[in-house]
PDB file of C-alpha atoms and ligand atoms in Angstrom:
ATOM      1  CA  UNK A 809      -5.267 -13.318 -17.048  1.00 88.00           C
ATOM      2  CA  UNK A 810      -7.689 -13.292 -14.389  1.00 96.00           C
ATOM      3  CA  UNK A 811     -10.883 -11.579 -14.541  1.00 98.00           C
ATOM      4  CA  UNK A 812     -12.015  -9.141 -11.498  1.00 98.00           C
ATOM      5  CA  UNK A 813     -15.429  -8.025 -13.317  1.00 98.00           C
ATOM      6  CA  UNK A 814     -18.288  -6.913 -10.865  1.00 97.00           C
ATOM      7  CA  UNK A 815     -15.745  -6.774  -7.801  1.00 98.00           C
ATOM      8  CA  UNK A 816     -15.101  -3.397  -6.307  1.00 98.00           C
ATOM      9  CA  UNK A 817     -11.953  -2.419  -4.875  1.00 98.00           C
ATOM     10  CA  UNK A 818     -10.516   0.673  -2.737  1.00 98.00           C
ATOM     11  CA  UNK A 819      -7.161   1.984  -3.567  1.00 98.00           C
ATOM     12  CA  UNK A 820      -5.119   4.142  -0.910  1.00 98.00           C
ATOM     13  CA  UNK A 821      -2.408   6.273  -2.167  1.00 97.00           C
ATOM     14  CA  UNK A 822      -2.147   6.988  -5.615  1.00 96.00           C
ATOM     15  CA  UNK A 823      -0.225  10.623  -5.254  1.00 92.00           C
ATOM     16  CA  UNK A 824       0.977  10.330  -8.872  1.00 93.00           C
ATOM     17  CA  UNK A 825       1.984   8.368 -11.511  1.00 95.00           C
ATOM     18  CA  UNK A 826       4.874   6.695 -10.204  1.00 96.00           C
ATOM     19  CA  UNK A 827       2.803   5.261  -7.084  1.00 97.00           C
ATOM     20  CA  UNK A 828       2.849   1.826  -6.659  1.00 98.00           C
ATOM     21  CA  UNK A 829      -0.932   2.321  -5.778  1.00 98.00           C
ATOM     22  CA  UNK A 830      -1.294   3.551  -9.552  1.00 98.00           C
ATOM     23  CA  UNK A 831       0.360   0.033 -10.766  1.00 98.00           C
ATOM     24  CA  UNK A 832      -1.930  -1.532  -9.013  1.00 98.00           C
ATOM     25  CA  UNK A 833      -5.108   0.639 -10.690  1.00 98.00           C
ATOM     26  CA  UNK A 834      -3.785  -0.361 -13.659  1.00 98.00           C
ATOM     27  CA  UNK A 835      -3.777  -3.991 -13.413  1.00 98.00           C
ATOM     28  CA  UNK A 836      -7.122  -3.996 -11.584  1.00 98.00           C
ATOM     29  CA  UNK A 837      -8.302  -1.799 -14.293  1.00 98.00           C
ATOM     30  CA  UNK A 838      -7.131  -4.167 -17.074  1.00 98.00           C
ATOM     31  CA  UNK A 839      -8.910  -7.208 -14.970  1.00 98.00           C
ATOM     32  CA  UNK A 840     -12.110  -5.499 -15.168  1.00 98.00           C
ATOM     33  CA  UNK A 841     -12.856  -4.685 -11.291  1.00 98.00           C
ATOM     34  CA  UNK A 842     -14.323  -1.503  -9.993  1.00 98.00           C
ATOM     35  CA  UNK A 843     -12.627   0.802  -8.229  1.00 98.00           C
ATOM     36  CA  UNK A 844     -12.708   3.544  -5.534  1.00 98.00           C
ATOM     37  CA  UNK A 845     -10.030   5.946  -4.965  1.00 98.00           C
ATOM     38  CA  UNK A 846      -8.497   7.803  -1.774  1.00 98.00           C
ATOM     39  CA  UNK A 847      -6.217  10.622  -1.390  1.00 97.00           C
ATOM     40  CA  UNK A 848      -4.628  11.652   1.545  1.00 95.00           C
ATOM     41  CA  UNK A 849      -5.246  15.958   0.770  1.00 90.00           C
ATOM     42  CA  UNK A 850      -6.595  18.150  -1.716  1.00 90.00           C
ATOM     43  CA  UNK A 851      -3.248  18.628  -3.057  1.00 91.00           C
ATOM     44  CA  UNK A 852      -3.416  15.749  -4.888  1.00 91.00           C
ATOM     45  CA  UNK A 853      -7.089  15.555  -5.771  1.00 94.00           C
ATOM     46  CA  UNK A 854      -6.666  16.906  -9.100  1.00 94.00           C
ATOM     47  CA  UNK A 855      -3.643  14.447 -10.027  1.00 93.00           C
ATOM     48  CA  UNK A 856      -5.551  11.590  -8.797  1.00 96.00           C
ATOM     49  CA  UNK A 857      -8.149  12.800 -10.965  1.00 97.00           C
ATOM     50  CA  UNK A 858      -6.476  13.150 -14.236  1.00 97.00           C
ATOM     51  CA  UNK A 859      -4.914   9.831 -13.686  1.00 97.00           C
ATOM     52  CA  UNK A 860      -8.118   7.784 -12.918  1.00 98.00           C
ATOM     53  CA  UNK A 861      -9.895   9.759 -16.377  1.00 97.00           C
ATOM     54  CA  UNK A 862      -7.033   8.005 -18.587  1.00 97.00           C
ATOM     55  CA  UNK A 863      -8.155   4.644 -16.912  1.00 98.00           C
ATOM     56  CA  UNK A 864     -10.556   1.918 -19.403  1.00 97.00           C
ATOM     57  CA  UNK A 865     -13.300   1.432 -16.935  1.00 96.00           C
ATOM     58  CA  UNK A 866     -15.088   4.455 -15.642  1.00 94.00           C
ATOM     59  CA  UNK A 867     -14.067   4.917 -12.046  1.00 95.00           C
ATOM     60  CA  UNK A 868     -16.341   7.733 -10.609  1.00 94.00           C
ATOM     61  CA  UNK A 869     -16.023   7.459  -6.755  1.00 97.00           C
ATOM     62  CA  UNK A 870     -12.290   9.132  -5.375  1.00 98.00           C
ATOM     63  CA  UNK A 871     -12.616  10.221  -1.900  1.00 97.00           C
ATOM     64  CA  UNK A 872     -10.371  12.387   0.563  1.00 97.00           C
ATOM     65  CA  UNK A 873      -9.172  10.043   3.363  1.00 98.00           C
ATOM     66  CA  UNK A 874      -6.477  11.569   5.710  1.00 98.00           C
ATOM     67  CA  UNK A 875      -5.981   8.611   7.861  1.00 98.00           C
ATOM     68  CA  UNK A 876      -4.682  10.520  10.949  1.00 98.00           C
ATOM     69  CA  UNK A 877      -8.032  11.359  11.347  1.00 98.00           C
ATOM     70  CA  UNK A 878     -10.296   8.895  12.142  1.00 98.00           C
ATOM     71  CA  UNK A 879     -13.261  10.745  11.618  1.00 98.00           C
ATOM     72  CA  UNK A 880     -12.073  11.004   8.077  1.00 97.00           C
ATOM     73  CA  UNK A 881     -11.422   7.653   7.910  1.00 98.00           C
ATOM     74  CA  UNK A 882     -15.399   6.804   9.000  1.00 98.00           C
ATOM     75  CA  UNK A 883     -16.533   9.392   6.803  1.00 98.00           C
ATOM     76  CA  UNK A 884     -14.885   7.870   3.763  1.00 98.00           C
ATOM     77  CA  UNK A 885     -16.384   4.550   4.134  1.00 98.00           C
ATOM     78  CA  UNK A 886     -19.402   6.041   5.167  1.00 98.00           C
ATOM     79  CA  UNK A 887     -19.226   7.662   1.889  1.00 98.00           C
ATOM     80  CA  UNK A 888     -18.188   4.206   0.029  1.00 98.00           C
ATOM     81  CA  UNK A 889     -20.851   2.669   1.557  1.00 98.00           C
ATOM     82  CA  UNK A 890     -23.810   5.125   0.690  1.00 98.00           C
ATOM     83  CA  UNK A 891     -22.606   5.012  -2.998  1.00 97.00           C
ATOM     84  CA  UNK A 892     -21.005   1.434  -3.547  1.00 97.00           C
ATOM     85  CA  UNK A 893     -22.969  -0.831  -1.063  1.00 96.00           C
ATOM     86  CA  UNK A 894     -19.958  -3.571  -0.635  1.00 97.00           C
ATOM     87  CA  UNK A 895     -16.497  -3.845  -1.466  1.00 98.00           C
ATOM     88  CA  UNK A 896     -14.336  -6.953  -2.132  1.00 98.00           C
ATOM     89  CA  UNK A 897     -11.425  -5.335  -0.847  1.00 98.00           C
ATOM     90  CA  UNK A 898      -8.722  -2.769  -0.198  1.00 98.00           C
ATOM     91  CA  UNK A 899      -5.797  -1.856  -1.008  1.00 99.00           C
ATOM     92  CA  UNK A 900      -3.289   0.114   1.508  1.00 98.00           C
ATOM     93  CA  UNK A 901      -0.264   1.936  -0.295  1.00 98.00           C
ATOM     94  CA  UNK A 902       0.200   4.438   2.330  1.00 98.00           C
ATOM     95  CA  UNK A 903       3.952   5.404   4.367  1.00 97.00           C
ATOM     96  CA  UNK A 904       5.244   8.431   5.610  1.00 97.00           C
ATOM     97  CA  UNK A 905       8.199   9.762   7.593  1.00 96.00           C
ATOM     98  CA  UNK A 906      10.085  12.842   7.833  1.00 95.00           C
ATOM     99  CA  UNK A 907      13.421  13.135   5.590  1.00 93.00           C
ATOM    100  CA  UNK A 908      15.440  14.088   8.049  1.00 93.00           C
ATOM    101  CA  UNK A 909      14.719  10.054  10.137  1.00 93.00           C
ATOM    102  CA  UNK A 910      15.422   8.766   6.882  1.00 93.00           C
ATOM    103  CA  UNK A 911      19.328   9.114   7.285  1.00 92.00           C
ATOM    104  CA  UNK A 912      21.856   8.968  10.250  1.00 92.00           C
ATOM    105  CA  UNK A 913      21.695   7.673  12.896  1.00 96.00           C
ATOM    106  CA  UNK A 914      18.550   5.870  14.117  1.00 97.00           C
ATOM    107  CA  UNK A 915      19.554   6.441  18.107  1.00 97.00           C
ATOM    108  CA  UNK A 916      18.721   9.930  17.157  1.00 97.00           C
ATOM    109  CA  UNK A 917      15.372   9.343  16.167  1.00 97.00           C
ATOM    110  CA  UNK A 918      12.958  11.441  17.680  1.00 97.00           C
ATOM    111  CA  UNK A 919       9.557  10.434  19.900  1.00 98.00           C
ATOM    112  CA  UNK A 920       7.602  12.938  17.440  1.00 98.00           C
ATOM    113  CA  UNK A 921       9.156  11.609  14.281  1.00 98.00           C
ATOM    114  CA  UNK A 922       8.401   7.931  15.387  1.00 98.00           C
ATOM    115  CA  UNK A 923       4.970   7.937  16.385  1.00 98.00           C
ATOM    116  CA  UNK A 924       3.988   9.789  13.099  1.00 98.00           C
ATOM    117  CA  UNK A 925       5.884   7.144  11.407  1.00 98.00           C
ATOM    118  CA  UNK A 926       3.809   4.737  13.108  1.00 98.00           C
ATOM    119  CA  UNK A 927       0.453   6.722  12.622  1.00 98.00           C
ATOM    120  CA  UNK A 928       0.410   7.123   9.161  1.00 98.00           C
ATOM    121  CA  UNK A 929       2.283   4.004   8.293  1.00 98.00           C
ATOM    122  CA  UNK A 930       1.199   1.376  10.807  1.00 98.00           C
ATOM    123  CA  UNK A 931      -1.414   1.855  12.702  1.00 98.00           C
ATOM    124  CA  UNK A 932      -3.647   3.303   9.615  1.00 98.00           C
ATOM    125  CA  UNK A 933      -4.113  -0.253   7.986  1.00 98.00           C
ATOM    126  CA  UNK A 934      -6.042  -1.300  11.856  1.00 98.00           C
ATOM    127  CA  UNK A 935      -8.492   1.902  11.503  1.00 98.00           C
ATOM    128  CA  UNK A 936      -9.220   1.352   8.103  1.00 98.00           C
ATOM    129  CA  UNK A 937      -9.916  -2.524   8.622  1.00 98.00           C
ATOM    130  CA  UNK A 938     -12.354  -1.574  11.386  1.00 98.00           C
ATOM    131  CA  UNK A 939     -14.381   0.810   9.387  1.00 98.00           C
ATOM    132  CA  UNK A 940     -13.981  -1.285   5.921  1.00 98.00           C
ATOM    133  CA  UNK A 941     -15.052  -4.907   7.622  1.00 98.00           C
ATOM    134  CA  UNK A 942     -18.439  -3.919   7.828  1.00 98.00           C
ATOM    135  CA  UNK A 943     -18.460  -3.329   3.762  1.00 98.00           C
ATOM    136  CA  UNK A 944     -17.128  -6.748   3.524  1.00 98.00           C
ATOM    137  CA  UNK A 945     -20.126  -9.162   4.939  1.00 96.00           C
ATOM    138  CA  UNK A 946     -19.632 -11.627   2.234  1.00 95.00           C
ATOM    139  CA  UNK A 947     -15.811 -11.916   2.845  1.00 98.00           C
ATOM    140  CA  UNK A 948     -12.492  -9.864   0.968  1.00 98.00           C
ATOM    141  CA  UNK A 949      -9.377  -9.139   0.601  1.00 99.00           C
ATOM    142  CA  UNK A 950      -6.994  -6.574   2.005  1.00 99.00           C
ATOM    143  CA  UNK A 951      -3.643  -6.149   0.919  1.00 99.00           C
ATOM    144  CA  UNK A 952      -0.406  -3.931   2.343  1.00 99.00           C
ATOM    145  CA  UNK A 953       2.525  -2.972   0.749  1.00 98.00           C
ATOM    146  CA  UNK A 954       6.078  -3.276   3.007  1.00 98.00           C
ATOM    147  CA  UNK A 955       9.565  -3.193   2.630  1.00 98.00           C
ATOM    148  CA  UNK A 956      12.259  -5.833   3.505  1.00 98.00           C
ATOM    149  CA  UNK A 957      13.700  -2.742   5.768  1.00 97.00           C
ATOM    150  CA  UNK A 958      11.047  -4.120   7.944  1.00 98.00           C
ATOM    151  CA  UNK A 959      12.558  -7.713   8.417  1.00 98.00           C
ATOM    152  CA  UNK A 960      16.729  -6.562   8.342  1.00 98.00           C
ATOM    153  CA  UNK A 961      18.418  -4.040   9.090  1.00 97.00           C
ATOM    154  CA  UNK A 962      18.890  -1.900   6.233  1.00 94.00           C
ATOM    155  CA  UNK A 963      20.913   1.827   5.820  1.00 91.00           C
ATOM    156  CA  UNK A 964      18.787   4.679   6.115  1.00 93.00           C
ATOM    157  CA  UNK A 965      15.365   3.145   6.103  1.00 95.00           C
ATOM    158  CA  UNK A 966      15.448   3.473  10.352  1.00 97.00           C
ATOM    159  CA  UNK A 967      12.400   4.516  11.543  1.00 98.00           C
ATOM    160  CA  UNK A 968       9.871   3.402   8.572  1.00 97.00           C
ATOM    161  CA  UNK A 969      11.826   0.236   9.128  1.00 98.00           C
ATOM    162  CA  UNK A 970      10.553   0.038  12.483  1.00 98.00           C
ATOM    163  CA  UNK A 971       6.793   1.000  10.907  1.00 98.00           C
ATOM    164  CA  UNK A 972       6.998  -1.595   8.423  1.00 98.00           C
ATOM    165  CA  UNK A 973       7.552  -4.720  11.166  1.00 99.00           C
ATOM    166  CA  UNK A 974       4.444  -2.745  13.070  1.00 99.00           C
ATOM    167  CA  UNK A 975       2.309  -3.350   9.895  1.00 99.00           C
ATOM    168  CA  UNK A 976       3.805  -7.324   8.832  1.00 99.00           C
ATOM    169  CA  UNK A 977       2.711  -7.712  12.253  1.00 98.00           C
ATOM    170  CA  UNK A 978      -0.393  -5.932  12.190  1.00 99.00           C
ATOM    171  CA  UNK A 979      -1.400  -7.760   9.123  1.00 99.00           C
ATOM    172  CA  UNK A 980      -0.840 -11.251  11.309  1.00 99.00           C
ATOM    173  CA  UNK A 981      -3.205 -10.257  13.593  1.00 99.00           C
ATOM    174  CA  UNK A 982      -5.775  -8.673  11.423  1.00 99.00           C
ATOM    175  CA  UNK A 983      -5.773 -11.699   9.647  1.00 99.00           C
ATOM    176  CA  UNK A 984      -6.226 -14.003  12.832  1.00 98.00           C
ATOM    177  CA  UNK A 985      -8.912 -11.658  13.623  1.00 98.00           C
ATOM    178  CA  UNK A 986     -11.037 -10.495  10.588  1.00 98.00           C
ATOM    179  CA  UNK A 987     -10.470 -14.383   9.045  1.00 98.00           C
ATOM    180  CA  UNK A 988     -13.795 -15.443  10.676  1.00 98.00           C
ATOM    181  CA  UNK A 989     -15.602 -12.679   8.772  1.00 98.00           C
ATOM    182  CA  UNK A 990     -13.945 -14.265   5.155  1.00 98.00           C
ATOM    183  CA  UNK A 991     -11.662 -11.583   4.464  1.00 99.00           C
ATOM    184  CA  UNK A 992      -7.785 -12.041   4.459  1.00 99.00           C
ATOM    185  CA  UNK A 993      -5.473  -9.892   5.108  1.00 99.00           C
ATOM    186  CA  UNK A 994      -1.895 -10.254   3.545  1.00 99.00           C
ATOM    187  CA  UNK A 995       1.195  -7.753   2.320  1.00 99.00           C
ATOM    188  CA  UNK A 996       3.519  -7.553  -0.888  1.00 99.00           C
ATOM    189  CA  UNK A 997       7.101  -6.863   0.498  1.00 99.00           C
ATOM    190  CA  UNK A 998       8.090  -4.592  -2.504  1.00 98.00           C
ATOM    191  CA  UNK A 999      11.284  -4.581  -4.297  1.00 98.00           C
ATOM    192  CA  UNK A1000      12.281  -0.597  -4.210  1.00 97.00           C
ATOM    193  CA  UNK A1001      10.538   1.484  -6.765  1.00 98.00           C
ATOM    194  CA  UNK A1002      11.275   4.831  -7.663  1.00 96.00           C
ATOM    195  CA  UNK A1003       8.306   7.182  -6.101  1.00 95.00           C
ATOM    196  CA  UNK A1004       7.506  10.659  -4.429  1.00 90.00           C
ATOM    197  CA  UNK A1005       8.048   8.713  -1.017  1.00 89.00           C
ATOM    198  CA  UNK A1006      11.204   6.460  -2.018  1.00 90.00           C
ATOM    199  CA  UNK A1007      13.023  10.051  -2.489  1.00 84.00           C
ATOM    200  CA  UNK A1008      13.053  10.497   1.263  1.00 81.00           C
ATOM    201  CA  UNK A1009      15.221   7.756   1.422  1.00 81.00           C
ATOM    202  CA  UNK A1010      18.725   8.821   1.664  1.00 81.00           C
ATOM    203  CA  UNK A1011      20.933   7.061  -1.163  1.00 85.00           C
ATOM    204  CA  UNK A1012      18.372   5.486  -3.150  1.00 89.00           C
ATOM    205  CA  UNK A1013      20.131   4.778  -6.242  1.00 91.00           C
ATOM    206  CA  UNK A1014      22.837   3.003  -4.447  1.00 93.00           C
ATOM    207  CA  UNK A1015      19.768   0.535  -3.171  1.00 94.00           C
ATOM    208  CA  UNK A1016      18.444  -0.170  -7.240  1.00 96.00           C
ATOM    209  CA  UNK A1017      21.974  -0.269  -8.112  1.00 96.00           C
ATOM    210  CA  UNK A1018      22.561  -3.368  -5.581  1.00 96.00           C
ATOM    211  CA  UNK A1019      19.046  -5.316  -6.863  1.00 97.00           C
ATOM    212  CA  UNK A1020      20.201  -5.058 -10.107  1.00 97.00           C
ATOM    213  CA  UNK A1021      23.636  -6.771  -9.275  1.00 98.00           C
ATOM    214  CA  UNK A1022      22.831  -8.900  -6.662  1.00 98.00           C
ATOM    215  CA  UNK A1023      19.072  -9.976  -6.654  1.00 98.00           C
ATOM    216  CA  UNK A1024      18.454 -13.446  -8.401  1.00 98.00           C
ATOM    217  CA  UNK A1025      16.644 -11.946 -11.274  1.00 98.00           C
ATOM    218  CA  UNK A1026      19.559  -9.236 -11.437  1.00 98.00           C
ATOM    219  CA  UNK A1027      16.598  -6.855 -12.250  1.00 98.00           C
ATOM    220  CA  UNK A1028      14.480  -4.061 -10.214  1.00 98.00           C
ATOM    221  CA  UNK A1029      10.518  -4.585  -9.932  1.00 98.00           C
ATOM    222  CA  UNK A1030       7.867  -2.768 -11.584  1.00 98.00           C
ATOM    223  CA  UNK A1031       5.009  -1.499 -10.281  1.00 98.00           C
ATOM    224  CA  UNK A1032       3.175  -3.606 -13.084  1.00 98.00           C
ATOM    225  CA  UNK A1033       4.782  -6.858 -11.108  1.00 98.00           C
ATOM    226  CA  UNK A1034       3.341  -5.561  -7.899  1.00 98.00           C
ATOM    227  CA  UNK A1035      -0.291  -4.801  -9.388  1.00 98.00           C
ATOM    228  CA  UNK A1036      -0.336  -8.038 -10.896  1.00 98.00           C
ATOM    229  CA  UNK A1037       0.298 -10.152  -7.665  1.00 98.00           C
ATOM    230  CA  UNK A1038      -2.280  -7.703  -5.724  1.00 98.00           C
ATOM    231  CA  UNK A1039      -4.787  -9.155  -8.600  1.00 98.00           C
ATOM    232  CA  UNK A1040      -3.887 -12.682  -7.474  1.00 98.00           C
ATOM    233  CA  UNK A1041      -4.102 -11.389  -3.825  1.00 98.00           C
ATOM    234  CA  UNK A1042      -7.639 -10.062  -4.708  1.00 98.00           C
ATOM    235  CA  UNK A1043      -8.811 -13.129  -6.712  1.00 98.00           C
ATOM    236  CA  UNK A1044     -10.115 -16.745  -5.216  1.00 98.00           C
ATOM    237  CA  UNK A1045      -6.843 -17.745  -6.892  1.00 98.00           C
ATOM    238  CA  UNK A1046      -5.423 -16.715  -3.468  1.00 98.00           C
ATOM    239  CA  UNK A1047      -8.449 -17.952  -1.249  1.00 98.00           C
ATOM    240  CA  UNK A1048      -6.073 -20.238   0.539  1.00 98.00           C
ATOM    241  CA  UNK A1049      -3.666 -17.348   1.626  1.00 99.00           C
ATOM    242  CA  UNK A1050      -3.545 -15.237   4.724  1.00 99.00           C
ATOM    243  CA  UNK A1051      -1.653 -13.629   7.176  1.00 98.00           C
ATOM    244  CA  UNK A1052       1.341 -13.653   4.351  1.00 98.00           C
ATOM    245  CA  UNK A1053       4.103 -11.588   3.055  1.00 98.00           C
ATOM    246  CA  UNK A1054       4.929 -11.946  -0.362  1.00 98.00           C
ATOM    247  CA  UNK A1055       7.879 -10.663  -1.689  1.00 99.00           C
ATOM    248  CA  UNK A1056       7.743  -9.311  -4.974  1.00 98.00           C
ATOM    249  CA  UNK A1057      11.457  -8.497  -5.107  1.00 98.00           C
ATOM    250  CA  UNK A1058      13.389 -10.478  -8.062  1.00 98.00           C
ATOM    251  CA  UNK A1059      14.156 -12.925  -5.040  1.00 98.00           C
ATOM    252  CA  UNK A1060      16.585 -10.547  -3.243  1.00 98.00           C
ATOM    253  CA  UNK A1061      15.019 -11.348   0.277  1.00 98.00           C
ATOM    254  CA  UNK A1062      16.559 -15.021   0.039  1.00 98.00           C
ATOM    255  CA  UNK A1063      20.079 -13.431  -0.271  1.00 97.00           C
TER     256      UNK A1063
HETATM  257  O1  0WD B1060      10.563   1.579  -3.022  1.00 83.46           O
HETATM  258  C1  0WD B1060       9.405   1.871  -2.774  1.00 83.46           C
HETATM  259  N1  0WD B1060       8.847   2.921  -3.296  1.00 83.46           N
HETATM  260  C2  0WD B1060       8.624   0.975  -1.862  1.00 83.46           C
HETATM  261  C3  0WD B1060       7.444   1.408  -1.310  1.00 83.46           C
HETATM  262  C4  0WD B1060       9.163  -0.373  -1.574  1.00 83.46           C
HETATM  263  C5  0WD B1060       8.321  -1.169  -0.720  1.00 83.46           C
HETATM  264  C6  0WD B1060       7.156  -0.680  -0.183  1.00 83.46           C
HETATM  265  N2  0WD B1060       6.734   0.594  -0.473  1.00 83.46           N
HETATM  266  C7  0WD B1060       5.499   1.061   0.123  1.00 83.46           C
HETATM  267  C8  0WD B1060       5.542   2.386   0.826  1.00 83.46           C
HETATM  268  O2  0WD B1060       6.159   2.291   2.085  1.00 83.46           O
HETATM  269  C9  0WD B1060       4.053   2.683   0.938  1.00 83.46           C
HETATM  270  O3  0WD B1060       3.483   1.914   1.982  1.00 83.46           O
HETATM  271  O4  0WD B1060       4.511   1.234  -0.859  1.00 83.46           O
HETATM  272  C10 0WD B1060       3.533   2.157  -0.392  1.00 83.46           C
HETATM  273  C11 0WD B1060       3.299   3.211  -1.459  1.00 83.46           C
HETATM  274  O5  0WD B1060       4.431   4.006  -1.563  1.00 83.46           O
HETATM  275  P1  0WD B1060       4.987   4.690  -2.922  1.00 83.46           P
HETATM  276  O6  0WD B1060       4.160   4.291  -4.068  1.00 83.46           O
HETATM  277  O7  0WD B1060       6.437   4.469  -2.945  1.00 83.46           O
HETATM  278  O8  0WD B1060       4.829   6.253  -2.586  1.00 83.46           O
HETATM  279  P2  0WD B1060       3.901   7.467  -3.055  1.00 83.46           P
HETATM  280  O9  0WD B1060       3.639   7.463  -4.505  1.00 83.46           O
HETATM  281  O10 0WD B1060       4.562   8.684  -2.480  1.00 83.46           O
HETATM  282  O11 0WD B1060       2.534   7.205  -2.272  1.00 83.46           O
HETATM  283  C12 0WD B1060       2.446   7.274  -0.866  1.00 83.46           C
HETATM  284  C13 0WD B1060       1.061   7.675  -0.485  1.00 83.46           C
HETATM  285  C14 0WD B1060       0.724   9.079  -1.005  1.00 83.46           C
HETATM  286  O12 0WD B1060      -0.525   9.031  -1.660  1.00 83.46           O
HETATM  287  P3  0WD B1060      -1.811  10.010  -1.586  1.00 83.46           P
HETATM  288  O13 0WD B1060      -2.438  10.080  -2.945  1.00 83.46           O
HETATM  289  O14 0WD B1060      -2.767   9.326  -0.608  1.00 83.46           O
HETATM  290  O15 0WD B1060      -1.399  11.326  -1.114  1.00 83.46           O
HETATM  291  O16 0WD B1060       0.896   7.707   0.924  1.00 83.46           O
HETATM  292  C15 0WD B1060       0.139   8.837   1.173  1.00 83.46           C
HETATM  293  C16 0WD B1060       0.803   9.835   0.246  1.00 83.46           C
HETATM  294  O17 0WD B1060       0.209  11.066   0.199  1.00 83.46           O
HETATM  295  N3  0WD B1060       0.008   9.357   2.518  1.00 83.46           N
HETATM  296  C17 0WD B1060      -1.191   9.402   3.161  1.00 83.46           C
HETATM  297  N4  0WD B1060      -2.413   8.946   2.821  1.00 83.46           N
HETATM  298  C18 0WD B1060      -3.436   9.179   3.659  1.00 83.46           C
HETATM  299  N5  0WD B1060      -3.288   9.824   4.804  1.00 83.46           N
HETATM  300  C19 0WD B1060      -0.961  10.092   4.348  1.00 83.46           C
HETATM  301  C20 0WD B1060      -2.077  10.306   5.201  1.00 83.46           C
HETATM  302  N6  0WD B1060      -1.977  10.970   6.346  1.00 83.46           N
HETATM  303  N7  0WD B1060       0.359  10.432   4.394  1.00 83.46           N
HETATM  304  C21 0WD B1060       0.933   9.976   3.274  1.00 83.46           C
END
């Protein structure tokens, strides 16, 4: 396995845990790394909490970061920086959009509902590159999870579908732009996980059901697969990549 020890890394959106954020704690933990933690409100500060104290390595920095705000968003690495110095990366696990433009019809969609989608979803991973680059001097890795309802038409998924080709995209350019600087930028397109979020989705089980039959490893991912290839994604294993989607999916994206 590979070994992340002395490297520090910042985890967005662990809300519980069935986050794919928290699979990704756990196989940074196991590799050794240091990390920082965000949450997005005090309602989950406690969770976060509990979660990081069952951890092996002793994890001490988790920081509110409501990334609508972008004074919170400098304040938290503000914050990182005081107490950590440097990171060697980030990683963004954060999506929102309201239940009710996660069904119907997408024509319906509201302006409200779509730029929120876009806030919180999209445009977050830009703001937090800005104010994390600077903790980066010596180069990094950032990493963003996505959905293949970004790339195809999918049921349901509508708006957050529409997010999710603003951040594959957004990635591209942060990685054209912050490559000079050493640090890459890619994105794991997820297989769908059970999670607080993936519950807004209407018909869910329907969408496992279908990965399970039709996917060429005729099995759903884990948030264990995902944390493992952000590990790759944060080692020099990966130095070579940028600007990439990788689709941890059991395949289903070449169907
Ligand atoms: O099937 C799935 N579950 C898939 C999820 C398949 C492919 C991709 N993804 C993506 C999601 O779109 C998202 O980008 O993975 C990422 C993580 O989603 P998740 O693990 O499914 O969902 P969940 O456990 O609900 O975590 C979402 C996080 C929460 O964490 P925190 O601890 O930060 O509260 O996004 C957070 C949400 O609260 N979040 C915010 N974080 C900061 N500022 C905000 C905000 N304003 N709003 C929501």
């Amino acid at each position: 396995s590979i070994s992340l020890k002395g490297k520090t890394f910042v985890i967005m959106g662990v809300a519980n845990k069935r986050s794919i954020a928290w699979g990704i704690a756990r196989s940074l933990d196991q590799s050794g790394a240091n990390l920082i933690f965000t949450y997005a409100s005090e309602r989950f500060e406690k969770s976060v909490r509990d979660l990081v104290a069952t951890l092996e390595g002793k994890h001490e920095l988790i920081l509110p970061c409501d990334v609508t705000s972008d004074e919170d968003v400098e304040k938290c690495f503000g914050t990182i920086k005081e107490q950590a110095g440097k990171i060697d990366g980030l990683a963004h696990c954060i999506a929102f959009a309201k239940t009710e433009e996660l069904a119907g019809d997408f024509s319906e969609t509201s302006r409200e509902g779509y730029l929120l989608a876009q806030n919180i979803s999209s445009y977050s991973l830009t703001i937090i590159s800005k104010y994390a680059k600077p903790l980066m001097a010596e180069g990094g890795s950032i990493v963003a999870l996505t959905y293949i309802g970004g790339e195809r038409v999918l049921p349901n998924y509508n708006v957050m579908g529409v997010a999710k080709a603003a951040l594959e995209m957004s990635v591209r350019y942060l990685a054209a732009d912050l490559g000079k600087q050493g640090i890459r930028v890619n994105a794991i397109s997820s297989g769908p996980i059970r999670t607080l979020s993936s519950k807004g989705v209407s018909d869910f089980n329907s969408i496992l059901h279908e990965i399970e039959e039709k996917s060429p490893l005729h099995r759903n991912t884990t948030p264990e697969e995902v944390g493992d290839t952000a590990v790759f994604l944060f080692s020099d294993m990966s130095r070579g990549i940028t600007g990439e989607t990788i689709h941890v999916d059991s395949g289903y994206h070449v169907l």
